[in-house]
Short mmCIF file of C-alpha atoms and ligand atoms in Angstrom, two decimals:
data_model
loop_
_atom_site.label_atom_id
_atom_site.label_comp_id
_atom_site.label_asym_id
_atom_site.label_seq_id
_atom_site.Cartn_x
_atom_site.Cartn_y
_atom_site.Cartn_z
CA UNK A 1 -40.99 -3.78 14.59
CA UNK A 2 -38.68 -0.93 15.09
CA UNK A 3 -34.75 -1.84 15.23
CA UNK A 4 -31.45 -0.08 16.55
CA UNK A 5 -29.09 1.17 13.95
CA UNK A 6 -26.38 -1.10 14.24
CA UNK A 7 -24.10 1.08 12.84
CA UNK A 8 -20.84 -0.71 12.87
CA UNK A 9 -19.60 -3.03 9.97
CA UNK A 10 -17.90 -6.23 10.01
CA UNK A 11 -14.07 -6.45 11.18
CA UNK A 12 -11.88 -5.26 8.59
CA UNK A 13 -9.84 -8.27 7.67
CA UNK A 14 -10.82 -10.56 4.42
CA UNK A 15 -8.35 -13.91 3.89
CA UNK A 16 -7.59 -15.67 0.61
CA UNK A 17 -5.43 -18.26 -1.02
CA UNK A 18 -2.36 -17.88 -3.06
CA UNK A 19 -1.01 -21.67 -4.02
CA UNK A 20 -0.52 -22.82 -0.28
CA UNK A 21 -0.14 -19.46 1.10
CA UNK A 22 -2.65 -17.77 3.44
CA UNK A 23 -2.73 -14.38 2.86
CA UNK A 24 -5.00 -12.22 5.62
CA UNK A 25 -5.80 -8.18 4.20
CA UNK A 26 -5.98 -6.31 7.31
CA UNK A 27 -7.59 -2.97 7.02
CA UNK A 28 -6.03 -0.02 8.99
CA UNK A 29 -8.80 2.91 8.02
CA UNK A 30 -8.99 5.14 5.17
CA UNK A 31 -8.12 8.66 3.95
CA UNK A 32 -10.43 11.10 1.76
CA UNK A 33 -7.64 13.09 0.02
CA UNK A 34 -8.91 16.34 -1.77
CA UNK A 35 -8.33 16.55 -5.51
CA UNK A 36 -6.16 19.41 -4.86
CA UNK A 37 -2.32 19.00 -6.11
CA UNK A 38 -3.37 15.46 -7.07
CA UNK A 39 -2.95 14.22 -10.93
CA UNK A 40 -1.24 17.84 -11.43
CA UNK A 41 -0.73 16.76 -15.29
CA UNK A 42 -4.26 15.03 -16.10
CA UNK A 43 -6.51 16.63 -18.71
CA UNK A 44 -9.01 17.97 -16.32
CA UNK A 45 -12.14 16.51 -18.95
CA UNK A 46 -10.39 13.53 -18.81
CA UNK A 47 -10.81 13.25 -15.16
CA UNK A 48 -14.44 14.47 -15.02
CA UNK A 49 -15.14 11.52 -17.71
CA UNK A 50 -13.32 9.20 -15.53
CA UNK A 51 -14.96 10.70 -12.37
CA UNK A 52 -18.74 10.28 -14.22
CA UNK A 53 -18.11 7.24 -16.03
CA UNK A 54 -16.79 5.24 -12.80
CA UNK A 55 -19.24 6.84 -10.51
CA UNK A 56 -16.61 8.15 -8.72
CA UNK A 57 -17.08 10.61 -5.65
CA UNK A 58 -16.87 14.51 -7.21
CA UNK A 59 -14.72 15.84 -4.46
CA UNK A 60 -12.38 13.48 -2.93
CA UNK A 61 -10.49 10.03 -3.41
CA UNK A 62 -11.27 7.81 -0.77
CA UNK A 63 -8.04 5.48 -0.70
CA UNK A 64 -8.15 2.30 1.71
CA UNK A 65 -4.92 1.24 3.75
CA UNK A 66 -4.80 -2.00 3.32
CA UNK A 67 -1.45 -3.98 4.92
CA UNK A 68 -1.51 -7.60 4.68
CA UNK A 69 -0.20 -10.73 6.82
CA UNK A 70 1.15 -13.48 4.24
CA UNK A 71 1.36 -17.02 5.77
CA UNK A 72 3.81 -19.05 4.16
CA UNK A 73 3.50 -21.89 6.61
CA UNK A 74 7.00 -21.29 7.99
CA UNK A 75 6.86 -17.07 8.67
CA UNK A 76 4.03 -14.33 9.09
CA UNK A 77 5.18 -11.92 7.30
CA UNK A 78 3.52 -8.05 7.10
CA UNK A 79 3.56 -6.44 4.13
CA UNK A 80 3.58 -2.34 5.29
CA UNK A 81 2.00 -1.76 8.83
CA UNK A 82 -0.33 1.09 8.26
CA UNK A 83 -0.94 4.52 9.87
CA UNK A 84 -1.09 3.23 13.43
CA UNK A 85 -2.45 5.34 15.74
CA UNK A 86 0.76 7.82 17.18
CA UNK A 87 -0.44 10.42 14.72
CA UNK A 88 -3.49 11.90 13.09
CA UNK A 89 -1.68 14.21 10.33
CA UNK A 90 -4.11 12.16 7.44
CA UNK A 91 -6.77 12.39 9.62
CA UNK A 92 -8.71 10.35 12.47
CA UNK A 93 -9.69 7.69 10.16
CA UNK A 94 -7.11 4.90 10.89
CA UNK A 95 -5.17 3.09 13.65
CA UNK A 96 -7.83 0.21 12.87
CA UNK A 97 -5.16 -2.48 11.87
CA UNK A 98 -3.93 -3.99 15.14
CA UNK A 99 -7.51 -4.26 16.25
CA UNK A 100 -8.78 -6.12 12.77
CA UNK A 101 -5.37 -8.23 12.95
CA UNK A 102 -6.51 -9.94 16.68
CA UNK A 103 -10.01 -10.38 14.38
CA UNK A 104 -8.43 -12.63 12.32
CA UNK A 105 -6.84 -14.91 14.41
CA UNK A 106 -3.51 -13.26 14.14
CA UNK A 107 -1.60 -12.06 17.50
CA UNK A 108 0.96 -9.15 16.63
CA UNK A 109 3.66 -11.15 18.62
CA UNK A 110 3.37 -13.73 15.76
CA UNK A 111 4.43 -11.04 13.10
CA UNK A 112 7.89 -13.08 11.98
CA UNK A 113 8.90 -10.11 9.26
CA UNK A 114 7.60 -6.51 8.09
CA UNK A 115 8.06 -5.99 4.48
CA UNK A 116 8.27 -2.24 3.82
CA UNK A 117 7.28 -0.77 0.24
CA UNK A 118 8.36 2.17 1.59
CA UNK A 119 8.87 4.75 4.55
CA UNK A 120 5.75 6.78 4.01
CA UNK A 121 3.42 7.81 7.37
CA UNK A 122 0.65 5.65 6.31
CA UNK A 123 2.94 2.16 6.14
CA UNK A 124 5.51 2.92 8.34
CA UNK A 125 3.82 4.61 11.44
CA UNK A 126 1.83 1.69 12.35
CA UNK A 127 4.99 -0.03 13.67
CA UNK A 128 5.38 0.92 16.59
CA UNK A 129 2.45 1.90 19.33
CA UNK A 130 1.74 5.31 20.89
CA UNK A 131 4.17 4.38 23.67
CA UNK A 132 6.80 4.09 21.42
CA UNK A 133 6.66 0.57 21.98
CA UNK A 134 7.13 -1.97 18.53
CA UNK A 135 3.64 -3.21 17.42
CA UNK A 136 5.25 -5.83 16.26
CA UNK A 137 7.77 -7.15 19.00
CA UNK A 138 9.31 -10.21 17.48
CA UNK A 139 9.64 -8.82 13.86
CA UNK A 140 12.64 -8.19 11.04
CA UNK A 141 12.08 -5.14 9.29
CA UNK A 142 13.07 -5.44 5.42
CA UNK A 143 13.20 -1.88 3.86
CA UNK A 144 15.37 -0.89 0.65
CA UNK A 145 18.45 1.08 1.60
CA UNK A 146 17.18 3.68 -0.93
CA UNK A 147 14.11 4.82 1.26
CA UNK A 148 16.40 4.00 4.54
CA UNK A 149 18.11 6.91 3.33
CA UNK A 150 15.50 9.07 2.52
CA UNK A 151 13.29 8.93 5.34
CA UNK A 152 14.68 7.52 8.48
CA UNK A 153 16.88 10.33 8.46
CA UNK A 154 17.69 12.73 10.76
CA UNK A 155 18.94 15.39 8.13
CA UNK A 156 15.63 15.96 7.09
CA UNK A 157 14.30 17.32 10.67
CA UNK A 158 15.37 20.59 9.68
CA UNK A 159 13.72 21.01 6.86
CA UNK A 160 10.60 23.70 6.26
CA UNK A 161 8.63 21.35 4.39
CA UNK A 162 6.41 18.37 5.42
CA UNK A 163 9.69 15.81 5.24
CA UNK A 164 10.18 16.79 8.13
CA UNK A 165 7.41 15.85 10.33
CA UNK A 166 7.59 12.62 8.40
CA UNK A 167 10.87 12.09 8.62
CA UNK A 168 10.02 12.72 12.70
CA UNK A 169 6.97 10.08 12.59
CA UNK A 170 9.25 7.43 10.45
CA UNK A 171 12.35 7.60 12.74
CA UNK A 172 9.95 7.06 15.83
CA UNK A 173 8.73 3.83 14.09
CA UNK A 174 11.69 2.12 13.03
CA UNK A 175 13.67 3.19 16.35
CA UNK A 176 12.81 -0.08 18.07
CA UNK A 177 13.74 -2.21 14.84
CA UNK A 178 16.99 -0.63 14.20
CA UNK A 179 18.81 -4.07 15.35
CA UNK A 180 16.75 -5.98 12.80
CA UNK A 181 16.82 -4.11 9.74
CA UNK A 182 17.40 -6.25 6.32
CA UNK A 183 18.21 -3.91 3.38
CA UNK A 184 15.82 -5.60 0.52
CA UNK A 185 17.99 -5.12 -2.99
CA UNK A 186 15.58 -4.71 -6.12
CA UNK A 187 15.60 -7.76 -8.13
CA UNK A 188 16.80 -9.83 -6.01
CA UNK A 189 15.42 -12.76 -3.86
CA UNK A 190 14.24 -11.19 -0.45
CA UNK A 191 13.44 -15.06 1.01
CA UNK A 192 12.77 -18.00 -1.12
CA UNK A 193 9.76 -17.52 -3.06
CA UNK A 194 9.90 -13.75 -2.52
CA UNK A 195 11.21 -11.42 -4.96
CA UNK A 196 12.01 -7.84 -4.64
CA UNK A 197 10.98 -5.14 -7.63
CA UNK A 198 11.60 -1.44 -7.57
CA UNK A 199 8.98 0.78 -8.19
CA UNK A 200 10.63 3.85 -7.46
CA UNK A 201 9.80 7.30 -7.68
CA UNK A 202 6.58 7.64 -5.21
CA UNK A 203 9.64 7.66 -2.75
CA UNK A 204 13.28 6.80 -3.54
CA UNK A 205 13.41 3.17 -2.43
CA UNK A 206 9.73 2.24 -3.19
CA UNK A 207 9.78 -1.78 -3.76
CA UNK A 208 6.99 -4.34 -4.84
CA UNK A 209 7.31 -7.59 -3.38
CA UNK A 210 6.08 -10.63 -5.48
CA UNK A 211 5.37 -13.87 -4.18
CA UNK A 212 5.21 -16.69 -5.64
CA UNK A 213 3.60 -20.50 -4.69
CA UNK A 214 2.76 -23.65 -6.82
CA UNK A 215 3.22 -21.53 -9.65
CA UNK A 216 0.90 -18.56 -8.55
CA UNK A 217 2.37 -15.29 -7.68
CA UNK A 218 1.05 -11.87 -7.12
CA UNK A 219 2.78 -8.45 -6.21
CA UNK A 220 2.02 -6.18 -3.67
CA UNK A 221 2.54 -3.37 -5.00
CA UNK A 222 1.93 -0.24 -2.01
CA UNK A 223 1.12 2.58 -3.57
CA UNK A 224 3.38 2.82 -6.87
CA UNK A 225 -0.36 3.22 -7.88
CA UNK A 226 -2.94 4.97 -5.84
CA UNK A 227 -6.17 4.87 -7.85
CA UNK A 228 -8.03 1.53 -8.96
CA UNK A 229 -9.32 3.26 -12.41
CA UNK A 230 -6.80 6.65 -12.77
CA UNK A 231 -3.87 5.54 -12.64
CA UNK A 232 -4.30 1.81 -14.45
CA UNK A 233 -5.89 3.75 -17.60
CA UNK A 234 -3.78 6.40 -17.33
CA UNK A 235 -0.03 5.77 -15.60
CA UNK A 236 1.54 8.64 -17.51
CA UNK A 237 -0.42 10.90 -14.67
CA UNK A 238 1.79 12.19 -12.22
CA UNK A 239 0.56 11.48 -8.46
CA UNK A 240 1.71 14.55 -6.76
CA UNK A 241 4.55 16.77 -7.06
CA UNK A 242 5.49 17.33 -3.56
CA UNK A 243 4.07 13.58 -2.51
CA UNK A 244 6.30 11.93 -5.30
CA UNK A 245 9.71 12.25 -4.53
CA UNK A 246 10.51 11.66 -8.67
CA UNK A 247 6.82 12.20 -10.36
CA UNK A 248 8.11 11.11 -14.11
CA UNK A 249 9.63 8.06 -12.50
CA UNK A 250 7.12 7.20 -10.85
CA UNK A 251 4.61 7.37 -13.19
CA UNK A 252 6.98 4.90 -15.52
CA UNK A 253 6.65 3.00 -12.31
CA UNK A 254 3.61 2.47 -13.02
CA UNK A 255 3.13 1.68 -16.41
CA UNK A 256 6.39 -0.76 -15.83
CA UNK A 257 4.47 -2.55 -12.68
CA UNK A 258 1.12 -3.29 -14.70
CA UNK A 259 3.03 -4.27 -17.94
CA UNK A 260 5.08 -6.86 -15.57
CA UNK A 261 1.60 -8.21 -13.89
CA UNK A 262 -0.02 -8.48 -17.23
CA UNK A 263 2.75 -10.43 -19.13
CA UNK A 264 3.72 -12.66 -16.36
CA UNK A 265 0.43 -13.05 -14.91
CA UNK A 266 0.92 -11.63 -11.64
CA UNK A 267 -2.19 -10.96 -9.36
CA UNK A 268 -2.22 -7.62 -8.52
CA UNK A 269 -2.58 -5.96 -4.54
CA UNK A 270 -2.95 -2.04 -4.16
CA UNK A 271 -2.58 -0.84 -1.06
CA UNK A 272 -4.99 1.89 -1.39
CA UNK A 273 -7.31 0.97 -3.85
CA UNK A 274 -10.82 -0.41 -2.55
CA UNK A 275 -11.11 -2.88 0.26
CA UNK A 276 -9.31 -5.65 0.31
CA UNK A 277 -6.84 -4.39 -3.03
CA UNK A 278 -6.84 -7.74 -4.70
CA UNK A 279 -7.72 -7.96 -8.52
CA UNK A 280 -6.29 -8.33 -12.13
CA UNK A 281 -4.28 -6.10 -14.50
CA UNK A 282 -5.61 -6.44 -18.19
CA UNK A 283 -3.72 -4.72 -20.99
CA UNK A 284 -6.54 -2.65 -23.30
CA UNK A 285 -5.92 -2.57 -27.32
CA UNK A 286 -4.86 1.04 -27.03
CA UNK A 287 -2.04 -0.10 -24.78
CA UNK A 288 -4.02 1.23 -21.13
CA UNK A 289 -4.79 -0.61 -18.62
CA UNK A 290 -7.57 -1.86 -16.41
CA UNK A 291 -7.57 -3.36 -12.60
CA UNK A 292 -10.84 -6.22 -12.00
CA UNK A 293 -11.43 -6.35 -7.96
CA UNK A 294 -11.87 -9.82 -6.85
CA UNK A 295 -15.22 -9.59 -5.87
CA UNK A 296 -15.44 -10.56 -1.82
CA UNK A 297 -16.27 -13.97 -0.79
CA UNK A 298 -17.27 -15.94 2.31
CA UNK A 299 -15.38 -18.82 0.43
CA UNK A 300 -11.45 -19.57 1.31
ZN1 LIG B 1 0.45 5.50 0.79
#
């Protein structure tokens, strides 16, 4: 018998367990970014051995936005809010994360604190609604003073260079938070059993956050890292040269973040790698590394 395409796919949010927190992935969309300007400094057979070896697409990077809602049992806190839907400057592909939140179970009033990685269009514009209104009404935002500086500021609206439509986009988001900012300082304890890490260089305040519970922890991590099999095997690759505020930093970012998750066995969250982002850092014998997804389960 003849069926309808269904043609949608289940809601976009995927739950597991960390110790006795209840951690909720909430999927905002995805971008397909060109190769252009991207891994300026990787040896281009490299890349096509990566690209044919991983089965990876030939002409784009599809990178997932993936914020997530941690449960402690006393807060909800968001880890980066996505791309929202005030803009479509990375396309029409996202604004799917309040929409998946409700899915879960989760009402955006709830949202106790937004952690920020950093100040970036596709975490930070998701706060606040087209209106102008905060998507999260009730929230703390906790950004570093680093990326305070470099993005929610006004200097950079002159500019002739994407900063400032960014810059634009960032200071509309965290206008109706500005009362409830908390300026996270790397290394330090952000709330108990949160710890802040930088990962600097993507953008000048970028931050990890690792959490830790009955002697689990993981670290999400943003996007100190945007590729699930480039940049793990090879972190010395820049990202992008206009993207990265400090490429060679961040790219020691990088090889500092998996080198942390490996020897303190830290369960590792990308924000852009596949759907949901959750996996495992392993340390190859040439010094490299790899990132396992979790494979997806019905099971919590
Ligand atoms: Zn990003």
């Amino acid at each position: 018998m003849a069926a309808a395409l269904q043609k949608i796919q289940n809601a976009g949010w995927y739950r597991f367990k960390l110790g006795a927190l209840e951690c909720t992935v909430v999927w905002d969309g995805y971008i397909h970014h060109g190769y252009d300007g991207i891994f300026p400094n990787a040896e281009p057979s490299e890349m096509a051995r990566l690209k044919r070896e991983w089965r990876l697409p030939e002409d784009h990077i599809p990178m997932d936005l993936n914020p997530v809602v941690v449960n402690t049992g006393d807060k909800l806190i968001l880890i980066d809010a996505g791309m929202g839907r005030t803009s479509t400057m990375f396309g029409a592909t996202m604004g799917h994360m309040l929409a998946n939140l409700r899915a879960a179970g989760i009402a955006p009033e709830q949202i106790d604190i937004v952690l920020m990685t950093h100040l970036h269009p596709d975490h930070s514009f998701g706060l606040i609604n087209p209106d102008g209104s905060p998507a999260f009404p009730n929230a703390d935002l906790y950004v570093t003073k680093a990326d305070w500086a470099e993005w929610a500021n006004e200097a950079n609206l002159v500019r002739n260079d994407f900063k400032a439509a960014w810059s634009q986009g960032t200071l509309a988001a965290v206008a109706p938070y500005r009362e409830r900012v908390h300026f996270v300082v790397p290394g330090e304890a952000v709330l108990p059993g949160i710890t802040a890490f930088s990962v600097a260089g993507h953008s000048a305040g970028q931050c990890a956050y690792i959490f830790e519970s009955e002697g689990q922890k993981i670290v999400f991590t943003g996007d100190v890292a945007h590729h699930q099999v480039f940049d793990p095997i090879h972190p010395e690759w820049f990202f992008h040269m206009d993207y990265d505020t400090n490429p060679k930093q961040g790219a020691a970012a990088k090889a500092a973040i998996f080198a942390k998750a490996v020897d303190e066995e830290i369960r590792f969250h990308g924000y852009h790698f596949p759907y949901p982002g959750l996996g495992d850092i392993t340390r190859q014998p040439d010094g490299t590394y790899l990132f396992h997804p979790q494979p997806v389960t019905p099971r919590l």
